[in-house]
Coordinates of C-alpha atoms in Angstrom, one line a residue:
Chain D
M22 CA 0.0 0.0 0.0
K23 CA 2.7 2.4 1.0
A24 CA 4.9 1.4 -2.0
K25 CA 2.0 2.2 -4.3
K26 CA 1.5 5.6 -2.7
N27 CA 5.2 6.3 -3.1
K28 CA 5.1 5.4 -6.7
R29 CA 2.3 7.8 -7.4
L30 CA 4.1 10.6 -5.6
L31 CA 7.2 9.8 -7.8
T32 CA 5.1 9.9 -10.9
V33 CA 3.7 13.3 -10.0
L34 CA 7.1 14.7 -9.1
A35 CA 8.8 13.3 -12.3
T36 CA 6.0 14.6 -14.5
L37 CA 6.1 18.0 -12.8
G38 CA 9.8 18.2 -13.2
V39 CA 9.9 17.4 -16.9
G40 CA 6.8 19.6 -17.3
I41 CA 8.6 22.6 -15.8
I42 CA 11.7 22.1 -18.0
T43 CA 9.4 21.7 -21.1
F44 CA 7.6 24.9 -20.1
I45 CA 10.9 26.8 -19.8
T46 CA 11.9 25.5 -23.2
I47 CA 8.8 26.6 -25.0
F48 CA 8.4 29.8 -23.0
P49 CA 10.5 31.8 -25.6
L50 CA 8.2 30.7 -28.4
I51 CA 5.1 31.4 -26.4
S52 CA 6.4 34.9 -25.6
L53 CA 7.3 35.4 -29.3
V54 CA 3.7 34.8 -30.3
V55 CA 2.2 36.8 -27.5
S56 CA 4.6 39.7 -28.1
S57 CA 3.7 39.8 -31.8
F58 CA 0.4 41.2 -30.7
R59 CA 2.0 44.0 -28.7
P60 CA 2.8 47.4 -30.1
S61 CA 6.4 47.5 -31.2
S62 CA 7.1 50.6 -29.2
D63 CA 6.4 48.5 -26.1
L64 CA 9.0 46.0 -27.1
M65 CA 11.6 48.7 -27.7
R66 CA 11.0 50.1 -24.3
D67 CA 10.5 46.9 -22.2
G68 CA 11.8 44.0 -24.1
I69 CA 9.8 40.8 -23.5
S70 CA 8.4 41.3 -20.1
L71 CA 6.4 39.1 -17.7
S72 CA 3.7 41.6 -17.1
I73 CA 1.4 41.6 -20.1
D74 CA -1.4 44.0 -20.7
F75 CA -3.9 42.2 -22.8
S76 CA -5.9 45.4 -23.4
A77 CA -2.9 46.9 -25.2
M78 CA -2.7 44.0 -27.6
N79 CA -3.8 44.3 -31.2
L80 CA -3.2 43.1 -34.8
D81 CA -1.2 46.1 -35.9
N82 CA 2.1 44.3 -36.4
Y83 CA 0.4 41.8 -38.7
T84 CA -1.6 44.4 -40.5
Y85 CA 1.6 46.2 -41.2
I86 CA 3.4 43.2 -42.5
F87 CA 0.6 42.2 -44.8
T88 CA 0.0 45.7 -46.2
Q89 CA 3.3 47.6 -46.0
A90 CA 6.3 45.3 -45.7
S91 CA 6.7 44.4 -49.3
E92 CA 10.4 43.5 -48.8
Y93 CA 9.5 41.0 -46.2
W94 CA 7.5 39.1 -48.8
D95 CA 10.4 39.3 -51.2
W96 CA 12.5 37.5 -48.6
Y97 CA 9.7 35.0 -48.0
G98 CA 9.5 34.2 -51.7
N99 CA 13.3 33.9 -52.0
S100 CA 13.4 31.5 -49.0
L101 CA 10.6 29.4 -50.5
I102 CA 12.3 29.3 -53.9
I103 CA 15.8 28.5 -52.5
S104 CA 14.5 25.9 -50.2
A105 CA 12.4 24.3 -52.9
I106 CA 15.3 24.2 -55.4
T107 CA 17.6 22.8 -52.6
I108 CA 15.1 20.1 -51.7
V109 CA 14.4 18.9 -55.2
L110 CA 18.0 18.9 -56.5
S111 CA 19.6 17.5 -53.3
L112 CA 17.0 14.7 -53.1
F113 CA 17.5 13.9 -56.8
F114 CA 21.3 13.8 -56.9
S115 CA 21.9 12.5 -53.4
S116 CA 19.4 9.6 -53.7
M117 CA 21.0 8.7 -57.1
V118 CA 24.4 8.6 -55.5
G119 CA 23.3 6.8 -52.3
Y120 CA 21.4 4.2 -54.4
A121 CA 24.3 3.5 -56.7
L122 CA 26.7 3.1 -53.7
A123 CA 24.2 0.6 -52.1
V124 CA 23.1 -1.6 -55.0
Y125 CA 25.8 -1.7 -57.6
D126 CA 29.1 -3.6 -57.3
F127 CA 31.7 -1.4 -59.1
K128 CA 35.3 -0.4 -58.8
G129 CA 35.8 2.4 -56.4
R130 CA 32.6 1.9 -54.6
N131 CA 34.3 1.8 -51.2
F132 CA 36.6 4.6 -52.1
F133 CA 33.6 6.9 -52.9
F134 CA 31.8 5.8 -49.7
I135 CA 34.8 6.6 -47.5
L136 CA 35.0 9.9 -49.4
V137 CA 31.4 10.7 -48.4
L138 CA 32.2 10.0 -44.8
L139 CA 35.3 12.2 -44.9
I140 CA 33.5 15.1 -46.5
M141 CA 30.8 14.9 -43.8
M142 CA 33.6 15.7 -41.3
V143 CA 34.9 18.8 -43.1
P144 CA 33.2 21.9 -41.7
F145 CA 31.7 24.1 -44.4
E146 CA 33.2 27.2 -42.8
I147 CA 36.7 26.1 -43.8
L148 CA 35.6 26.0 -47.5
M149 CA 33.6 29.1 -47.5
L150 CA 36.2 31.7 -48.4
P151 CA 37.6 29.9 -51.4
L152 CA 34.0 29.1 -52.5
Y153 CA 33.0 32.7 -52.1
Q154 CA 36.0 33.7 -54.3
L155 CA 34.9 31.1 -56.8
M156 CA 31.3 32.5 -56.9
I157 CA 32.7 35.9 -57.6
D158 CA 34.9 34.5 -60.4
V159 CA 32.0 32.7 -62.1
Q160 CA 29.6 35.6 -61.4
L161 CA 27.1 33.6 -59.3
I162 CA 27.0 36.2 -56.6
D163 CA 23.5 37.4 -55.8
S164 CA 21.8 34.5 -57.7
Y165 CA 19.6 31.7 -56.5
F166 CA 22.0 29.2 -58.2
G167 CA 24.9 30.5 -56.2
A168 CA 23.0 30.2 -53.0
V169 CA 22.0 26.6 -53.5
L170 CA 25.1 25.2 -55.3
P171 CA 27.1 24.0 -52.2
M172 CA 24.0 22.3 -50.8
I173 CA 23.0 20.3 -53.9
V174 CA 24.9 17.0 -53.2
A175 CA 24.7 16.8 -49.4
P176 CA 27.1 14.1 -48.1
V177 CA 24.8 13.5 -45.1
A178 CA 21.9 12.8 -47.5
V179 CA 24.0 10.5 -49.6
F180 CA 25.0 8.6 -46.5
F181 CA 21.4 8.4 -45.4
F182 CA 20.1 7.2 -48.7
R183 CA 22.8 4.6 -49.0
Q184 CA 21.9 3.2 -45.5
F185 CA 18.3 3.0 -46.6
A186 CA 18.9 1.6 -50.1
I187 CA 21.0 -1.3 -48.7
G188 CA 17.7 -2.8 -47.6
L189 CA 16.0 -2.6 -51.0
P190 CA 14.9 -5.9 -52.6
L191 CA 17.5 -6.5 -55.3
Q192 CA 15.5 -9.3 -56.9
L193 CA 13.2 -6.7 -58.3
M194 CA 16.1 -5.4 -60.4
D195 CA 16.7 -8.7 -62.1
A196 CA 13.0 -9.1 -62.8
A197 CA 12.8 -5.7 -64.3
R198 CA 15.9 -6.3 -66.5
I199 CA 14.3 -9.5 -67.9
D200 CA 11.2 -7.4 -68.7
G201 CA 13.6 -5.1 -70.8
S202 CA 13.7 -2.2 -68.4
T203 CA 16.8 0.0 -68.5
E204 CA 18.9 0.7 -65.4
Y205 CA 17.5 4.2 -65.3
G206 CA 13.9 2.9 -65.6
I207 CA 14.6 0.5 -62.7
F208 CA 15.8 3.4 -60.5
F209 CA 13.1 5.9 -61.3
K210 CA 10.1 3.6 -61.7
I211 CA 10.8 0.9 -59.2
M212 CA 13.4 1.7 -56.6
L213 CA 12.9 5.4 -56.1
P214 CA 9.2 4.9 -55.1
L215 CA 10.4 2.2 -52.6
M216 CA 12.7 4.8 -51.1
A217 CA 9.8 7.2 -50.4
P218 CA 10.0 7.1 -46.6
S219 CA 13.7 8.1 -46.7
L220 CA 12.9 10.8 -49.3
A221 CA 10.3 12.2 -47.0
A222 CA 12.7 12.3 -44.1
M223 CA 15.4 14.0 -46.1
A224 CA 13.0 16.4 -47.7
I225 CA 12.3 17.7 -44.2
L226 CA 15.9 17.8 -43.0
Q227 CA 17.1 19.5 -46.2
G228 CA 14.1 21.9 -46.1
L229 CA 14.7 22.8 -42.5
G230 CA 18.5 23.2 -43.2
S231 CA 17.9 25.4 -46.2
W232 CA 15.0 27.4 -44.7
N233 CA 17.2 28.3 -41.7
N234 CA 20.5 28.5 -43.4
F235 CA 22.4 31.7 -42.7
L236 CA 26.1 32.0 -43.3
W237 CA 26.4 31.0 -46.9
P238 CA 23.4 33.0 -48.2
L239 CA 24.8 35.9 -46.1
L240 CA 28.0 35.8 -48.2
V241 CA 26.4 35.2 -51.6
L242 CA 23.2 37.2 -51.5
R243 CA 23.9 40.9 -51.7
S244 CA 20.9 43.0 -52.7
N245 CA 18.0 43.5 -50.4
D246 CA 15.4 42.0 -52.7
M247 CA 17.6 38.8 -53.0
F248 CA 17.8 38.2 -49.2
T249 CA 16.4 35.1 -47.6
L250 CA 14.3 35.4 -44.4
P251 CA 17.0 34.9 -41.8
I252 CA 19.3 37.4 -43.5
G253 CA 16.5 39.9 -44.1
L254 CA 15.4 39.6 -40.4
A255 CA 19.0 39.9 -39.2
T256 CA 19.4 43.2 -41.1
L257 CA 16.5 44.6 -39.1
L258 CA 18.3 43.8 -35.8
T259 CA 20.1 47.1 -35.6
P260 CA 20.8 48.9 -32.4
Y261 CA 18.8 52.0 -33.5
G262 CA 16.1 50.4 -35.4
N263 CA 12.5 50.3 -34.4
N264 CA 11.5 47.6 -36.8
Y265 CA 10.1 45.4 -34.2
D266 CA 6.7 45.3 -36.0
V267 CA 8.2 43.5 -39.0
L268 CA 10.7 41.6 -36.9
I269 CA 8.4 40.0 -34.5
A270 CA 5.3 39.3 -36.6
G271 CA 7.6 38.3 -39.4
S272 CA 9.4 35.8 -37.1
V273 CA 6.1 34.2 -36.2
L274 CA 5.2 33.8 -39.9
T275 CA 8.7 32.4 -40.6
I276 CA 8.0 29.3 -38.5
I277 CA 4.7 28.5 -40.2
P278 CA 6.0 26.6 -43.3
I279 CA 8.4 24.6 -41.1
I280 CA 5.6 23.7 -38.7
I281 CA 3.4 22.6 -41.5
L282 CA 6.2 20.5 -43.0
F283 CA 6.9 19.0 -39.6
I284 CA 3.4 18.1 -38.7
F285 CA 2.9 16.6 -42.1
F286 CA 5.9 14.3 -42.0
Q287 CA 6.6 14.1 -38.3
K288 CA 6.7 10.3 -38.2
F289 CA 9.3 10.0 -41.0
F290 CA 11.2 12.9 -39.6
I291 CA 11.9 11.4 -36.2
A292 CA 12.7 8.0 -37.7
G293 CA 14.9 9.7 -40.3
L294 CA 16.8 11.8 -37.8
T295 CA 17.6 8.9 -35.6
T296 CA 18.6 6.3 -38.2
G297 CA 20.5 8.9 -40.2
G298 CA 22.5 10.1 -37.2
V299 CA 23.1 7.4 -34.8
K300 CA 24.9 5.1 -37.2
G301 CA 27.2 7.9 -38.3
Chain V
M196 CA 4.4 -4.0 -74.1
E197 CA 6.5 -1.3 -75.7
P198 CA 8.0 -2.1 -79.1
R199 CA 11.7 -2.7 -78.6
K200 CA 14.0 0.0 -79.9
K201 CA 16.9 -1.1 -82.1
P202 CA 19.9 -1.4 -79.9
N203 CA 22.1 1.6 -80.6
K204 CA 25.7 1.5 -79.6
V205 CA 25.7 4.6 -77.5
Y206 CA 22.5 3.6 -75.8
K207 CA 23.9 0.2 -75.0
F208 CA 27.0 1.6 -73.6
L209 CA 25.1 4.1 -71.4
N210 CA 22.9 1.3 -70.1
S211 CA 25.6 -1.3 -69.4
K212 CA 26.0 -2.3 -65.8
N213 CA 29.6 -1.2 -65.8
V214 CA 28.8 2.4 -66.8
V215 CA 25.6 3.1 -65.0
P216 CA 26.9 3.2 -61.5
Y217 CA 29.6 5.8 -62.5
L218 CA 26.9 7.9 -64.1
F219 CA 24.9 7.8 -61.0
V220 CA 27.8 8.7 -58.8
A221 CA 29.0 11.4 -61.3
P222 CA 27.2 14.3 -59.6
F223 CA 28.9 13.5 -56.3
I224 CA 32.3 13.2 -58.0
L225 CA 31.8 16.5 -59.7
S226 CA 30.6 18.3 -56.6
F227 CA 33.4 16.8 -54.6
L228 CA 36.0 18.1 -57.1
V229 CA 34.5 21.6 -57.5
L230 CA 32.9 22.2 -54.1
T231 CA 35.2 20.4 -51.7
L232 CA 38.6 19.4 -53.1
Y233 CA 39.1 22.6 -55.1
P234 CA 38.2 25.0 -52.2
M235 CA 40.2 23.0 -49.7
V236 CA 43.4 23.1 -51.8
Q237 CA 42.6 26.7 -52.8
G238 CA 42.1 27.7 -49.2
I239 CA 45.5 26.3 -48.2
I240 CA 47.2 28.1 -51.1
M241 CA 45.4 31.3 -50.3
S242 CA 46.5 31.1 -46.7
F243 CA 50.1 31.8 -48.0
Q244 CA 49.0 34.7 -50.2
S245 CA 47.8 38.2 -49.9
V246 CA 44.7 38.3 -52.1
L247 CA 43.6 41.6 -53.5
P248 CA 41.3 42.1 -56.5
G249 CA 43.4 41.4 -59.6
Q250 CA 46.5 41.1 -57.5
V251 CA 47.7 37.9 -55.8
N252 CA 51.1 37.8 -54.1
F253 CA 52.8 34.9 -52.3
I254 CA 53.8 36.1 -48.9
G255 CA 54.9 32.9 -47.2
L256 CA 54.0 32.5 -43.6
D257 CA 53.1 36.2 -43.0
N258 CA 49.3 35.4 -42.5
Y259 CA 50.1 32.7 -40.0
E260 CA 52.4 35.0 -38.1
R261 CA 49.7 37.6 -38.0
I262 CA 47.1 35.2 -36.6
F263 CA 48.6 35.0 -33.1
N264 CA 47.2 38.3 -31.9
P265 CA 44.9 39.3 -29.0
T266 CA 41.7 39.3 -31.1
F267 CA 42.3 35.7 -32.3
Y268 CA 43.1 34.6 -28.7
K269 CA 39.9 36.2 -27.5
A270 CA 37.9 34.6 -30.3
L271 CA 39.5 31.2 -29.6
S272 CA 38.9 31.4 -25.8
N273 CA 35.3 32.5 -26.3
T274 CA 34.8 29.5 -28.7
I275 CA 36.5 27.1 -26.3
W276 CA 34.3 28.2 -23.4
Y277 CA 31.3 27.9 -25.6
V278 CA 32.3 24.4 -26.6
V279 CA 32.9 23.3 -23.0
F280 CA 29.6 24.6 -21.8
T281 CA 27.5 23.4 -24.8
V282 CA 29.0 19.9 -24.6
L283 CA 28.3 19.6 -20.9
I284 CA 24.7 21.0 -21.1
L285 CA 23.7 19.4 -24.4
T286 CA 24.9 15.9 -23.3
I287 CA 23.8 15.7 -19.7
V288 CA 20.5 17.5 -19.8
P289 CA 19.0 15.7 -22.9
M290 CA 20.3 12.4 -21.5
M291 CA 18.5 12.9 -18.2
L292 CA 15.3 14.1 -19.9
A293 CA 15.4 11.2 -22.3
I294 CA 15.8 8.7 -19.4
F295 CA 12.8 10.3 -17.7
L296 CA 10.8 10.4 -21.0
N297 CA 11.6 6.8 -21.5
S298 CA 10.5 5.7 -18.0
K299 CA 7.0 4.8 -16.9
L300 CA 7.1 7.6 -14.3
V301 CA 6.4 10.5 -16.6
K302 CA 3.0 11.1 -18.1
F303 CA 2.1 13.1 -21.3
K304 CA 5.4 12.0 -22.9
T305 CA 4.3 12.7 -26.5
L306 CA 3.3 16.2 -25.7
F307 CA 6.6 16.9 -23.8
R308 CA 8.7 15.3 -26.6
A309 CA 7.0 17.4 -29.3
S310 CA 7.3 20.6 -27.3
L311 CA 10.9 20.1 -26.4
F312 CA 11.6 19.6 -30.1
L313 CA 9.9 22.8 -31.3
P314 CA 12.9 25.1 -30.8
A315 CA 14.9 23.1 -33.4
L316 CA 12.4 24.2 -36.0
T317 CA 13.2 27.9 -35.6
S318 CA 16.3 29.5 -37.0
T319 CA 19.0 30.8 -34.8
I320 CA 18.2 34.3 -36.0
V321 CA 14.5 34.1 -34.9
G322 CA 15.6 32.3 -31.6
G323 CA 18.3 34.9 -31.0
M324 CA 15.9 37.8 -31.6
I325 CA 13.5 36.4 -28.9
F326 CA 16.5 35.9 -26.5
R327 CA 17.7 39.5 -27.2
L328 CA 14.3 40.7 -26.1
M329 CA 14.1 38.4 -23.1
F330 CA 17.6 39.3 -22.0
G331 CA 17.2 43.0 -22.7
E332 CA 19.0 45.6 -20.6
Q333 CA 15.8 47.1 -19.3
D334 CA 14.6 46.2 -15.8
T335 CA 11.4 45.1 -17.3
A336 CA 12.8 42.4 -19.6
V337 CA 12.0 38.9 -18.5
A338 CA 15.4 37.8 -17.4
N339 CA 16.0 40.9 -15.3
Q340 CA 12.5 40.6 -13.8
I341 CA 13.3 37.1 -12.7
I342 CA 16.7 37.8 -11.2
S343 CA 15.5 40.8 -9.4
F344 CA 12.7 38.6 -7.9
F345 CA 15.6 36.6 -6.3
G346 CA 17.2 39.8 -5.1
F347 CA 19.9 40.3 -7.7
D348 CA 20.5 43.5 -9.6
A349 CA 19.3 43.9 -13.2
M350 CA 22.0 43.0 -15.7
N351 CA 23.3 44.3 -19.0
W352 CA 23.3 40.8 -20.5
R353 CA 24.7 41.5 -23.9
F354 CA 27.5 43.8 -22.8
T355 CA 29.0 41.9 -19.9
P356 CA 31.8 39.4 -20.7
W357 CA 30.5 36.3 -18.9
T358 CA 26.8 36.8 -19.7
A359 CA 27.8 37.3 -23.4
I360 CA 29.1 33.7 -23.5
F361 CA 26.1 32.6 -21.4
L362 CA 23.7 34.1 -24.0
M363 CA 25.3 32.2 -26.8
V364 CA 25.5 28.9 -24.8
I365 CA 21.9 29.2 -23.7
L366 CA 20.6 29.9 -27.2
A367 CA 22.4 26.9 -28.7
S368 CA 21.4 24.7 -25.9
W369 CA 17.8 25.8 -26.3
R370 CA 17.8 25.0 -30.0
W371 CA 19.5 21.6 -29.9
I372 CA 18.0 20.1 -26.7
G373 CA 15.1 18.4 -28.6
V374 CA 17.3 16.9 -31.3
N375 CA 19.7 15.4 -28.7
I376 CA 16.8 14.0 -26.7
L377 CA 15.7 12.1 -29.8
Y378 CA 19.1 10.6 -30.2
F379 CA 19.1 9.5 -26.6
L380 CA 15.6 8.1 -26.8
A381 CA 16.5 6.1 -29.9
A382 CA 19.5 4.7 -28.0
L383 CA 17.5 3.9 -24.9
Q384 CA 15.1 1.8 -26.9
N385 CA 18.0 -0.4 -27.8
V386 CA 19.0 -1.2 -24.3
P387 CA 18.1 -4.9 -23.7
N388 CA 15.4 -5.3 -21.1
E389 CA 17.0 -8.4 -19.6
L390 CA 19.7 -6.3 -18.1
Y391 CA 17.1 -4.5 -16.0
E392 CA 15.4 -7.7 -15.1
A393 CA 18.7 -9.1 -14.0
G394 CA 19.2 -5.9 -12.0
D395 CA 15.8 -6.3 -10.4
I396 CA 16.6 -9.9 -9.3
D397 CA 19.9 -8.7 -7.7
G398 CA 17.8 -6.1 -5.9
A399 CA 19.4 -3.0 -7.6
S400 CA 18.1 0.4 -6.7
A401 CA 16.9 2.8 -9.4
W402 CA 20.1 4.8 -8.9
Q403 CA 22.3 1.6 -9.2
K404 CA 20.4 0.6 -12.4
L405 CA 21.1 4.1 -13.8
K406 CA 24.7 4.0 -12.9
Y407 CA 25.6 0.4 -13.8
I408 CA 23.2 -0.4 -16.7
T409 CA 21.7 2.7 -18.4
I410 CA 24.7 5.0 -18.6
P411 CA 27.3 2.3 -19.7
Q412 CA 24.8 1.2 -22.3
L413 CA 24.4 4.8 -23.5
K414 CA 28.2 5.3 -23.9
P415 CA 28.3 5.1 -27.7
I416 CA 25.5 7.7 -28.1
I417 CA 27.1 9.9 -25.4
I418 CA 30.3 9.9 -27.4
F419 CA 28.4 10.6 -30.7
V420 CA 26.4 13.5 -29.3
S421 CA 29.3 15.1 -27.5
T422 CA 31.6 14.7 -30.5
I423 CA 29.1 16.5 -32.9
T424 CA 28.5 19.1 -30.2
I425 CA 32.3 19.7 -30.0
I426 CA 32.6 20.0 -33.8
N427 CA 29.5 22.2 -34.2
G428 CA 30.8 24.3 -31.3
F429 CA 34.0 25.2 -33.1
R430 CA 31.9 26.2 -36.1
M431 CA 29.8 28.6 -34.1
F432 CA 28.9 31.9 -35.9
E433 CA 25.2 32.6 -35.9
E434 CA 24.7 32.7 -32.2
S435 CA 27.3 35.5 -32.0
F436 CA 26.1 37.3 -35.1
V437 CA 22.5 37.5 -33.9
F438 CA 23.4 39.1 -30.6
W439 CA 26.1 41.6 -31.9
E440 CA 26.0 41.7 -35.7
A441 CA 29.1 43.6 -36.7
G442 CA 31.0 43.4 -33.5
S443 CA 30.7 43.1 -29.7
P444 CA 32.5 45.5 -27.3
G445 CA 35.9 44.1 -26.6
N446 CA 35.1 41.2 -28.8
I447 CA 33.3 39.5 -25.8
G448 CA 31.1 37.6 -28.3
L449 CA 33.5 37.0 -31.1
S450 CA 33.9 33.4 -32.3
V451 CA 36.7 31.9 -34.5
V452 CA 34.3 31.6 -37.5
G453 CA 33.1 35.2 -36.7
Y454 CA 36.8 36.2 -37.0
I455 CA 37.1 34.5 -40.3
Y456 CA 34.0 36.4 -41.5
Q457 CA 35.2 39.7 -40.1
E458 CA 38.7 39.4 -41.7
G459 CA 37.9 37.4 -44.9
I460 CA 34.6 39.1 -45.9
R461 CA 34.3 42.4 -44.1
Q462 CA 38.0 43.4 -44.4
N463 CA 38.2 41.6 -47.7
D464 CA 41.5 39.9 -46.6
I465 CA 40.7 36.5 -48.0
G466 CA 44.3 35.3 -47.5
F467 CA 44.3 36.0 -43.8
G468 CA 40.8 34.6 -43.4
S469 CA 41.9 31.4 -45.1
A470 CA 44.8 31.1 -42.8
I471 CA 42.5 31.3 -39.8
G472 CA 40.4 28.6 -41.5
V473 CA 43.3 26.3 -41.8
I474 CA 44.2 26.8 -38.2
L475 CA 40.6 26.2 -37.2
M476 CA 40.5 22.9 -39.2
L477 CA 43.6 21.7 -37.5
I478 CA 42.1 22.6 -34.1
I479 CA 38.9 20.7 -34.8
F480 CA 40.8 17.8 -36.1
L481 CA 43.1 17.6 -33.2
V482 CA 40.4 18.1 -30.5
S483 CA 38.2 15.4 -32.1
I484 CA 41.0 12.9 -32.3
I485 CA 42.1 13.5 -28.7
Y486 CA 38.5 13.3 -27.5
L487 CA 37.8 10.1 -29.4
I488 CA 41.0 8.5 -28.1
A489 CA 40.4 9.7 -24.5
T490 CA 36.9 8.2 -24.6
G491 CA 38.2 4.9 -26.0
T492 CA 36.4 5.0 -29.3
F493 CA 39.3 3.6 -31.2
K494 CA 39.8 0.7 -28.9
R495 CA 38.6 -2.5 -30.5
G496 CA 37.3 -5.6 -28.8
E497 CA 35.5 -3.7 -26.1
N498 CA 31.7 -4.0 -26.1

């Protein structure tokens, strides 16, 4: 009887403890949303404060962003376009490479695979200055293509697709060959659809990475109307600015596509994240 | 069925099983050559050069001699403190939370798990902006309200040396906690149940089970998580940029990558920036190897 009571007390305490930490973790996001309804002058004066005056809250920040802040929507569009290109191209190329490394037996296969693992370990920041110089030389500065180029064949994605493709049923390939299918037909019509779960997981990871990417676009994108959202928002973070109306409502709207993507593919995402990473 | 096309030589060649894999791998080879190998070699070459528009001079070790200056040491020490704190926080806290979230003691697990993951969906820029407002210098900003409730004086968070590092650490910890919890949860699901049953038979307490079963079983994932946190820590840039943009007073928030950005892009001294990059790569390489040896990852036969 006593043991049972103790256990219930423990349950309450543990749940409460984890609950408090969870609350602290999501508190910044809650306060972001709440603050987006506060006048921006308040934010300038008080920062985010615990005392909230609900009567002072209104939709002005959102009205402003939807009617006045045309540059914000340029950034939004750029982010959408760049993320979409990155997702499509990186899934296309990386799945092709990962698949080939998994199912074909060819000379150099192990060499290429080890190369993938090695590149995963080279931090991008080391390569960024020479790449930046290269982009200047080939005049890709301030272009979508320049912004996505280094992300097209992602070694992490190649690795992940290879791990997934190893489990594909190879007998299907022989059957398709007997039916006269080409190797390309086998990949696009039979194997790629079988890889759908891994494609979904990578779509989210690559989308998330690209949507929130900062340093490379910061170097490559120069003009205001070419900025992506993170860069555009960062330019508003000036010591003297009172852009909090765009900044705060804009930030809330920034998270929406990611939340939609996340809710939609949550199951694949978590599975993808864990299999992709732990075996690394 | 489709009518068979006449086998054409080129077509046959392109479809042979000896050629197809190389065509599939070609994008990777191409991107490796252009986007990894070339910049790596180029970066090393440029680190021995002074690079000005239309004028490149070989200057030997001058860039490297210049690196060892107070600003670099400041950036390096900031980065090292950041690495130490993020590794400690982002390994221990997510591990404890994952153990709780995996136990039968805690209710509403799915809700907690999803909520703890939410920060990972935001960008560092958005997160940093919220933290700037929470840790504002005003007495009314949340952080100052809380510490003054406990009797401390309001702080100027962004402009005091130790709180500057604290801000960067707390922002990174906040964003990555959920991801690391997922890694630990995945690993916990692979701990064989028999071990706990055996522990029960031997009358082990919850604490003993944690110490002698759970943590040793989690060792590989602890090493994985801490290693990527170390590597990512040395790459830190955004956390610093979002709090101080162009520069912090006395460089209290400067990171090594921030220094590369400042010299290589802002000052347009790509040669010098490349030299810092080479040094950073050596540091990351050295630290990771030492860490992996110290934690016994290279030892075979164990486990």
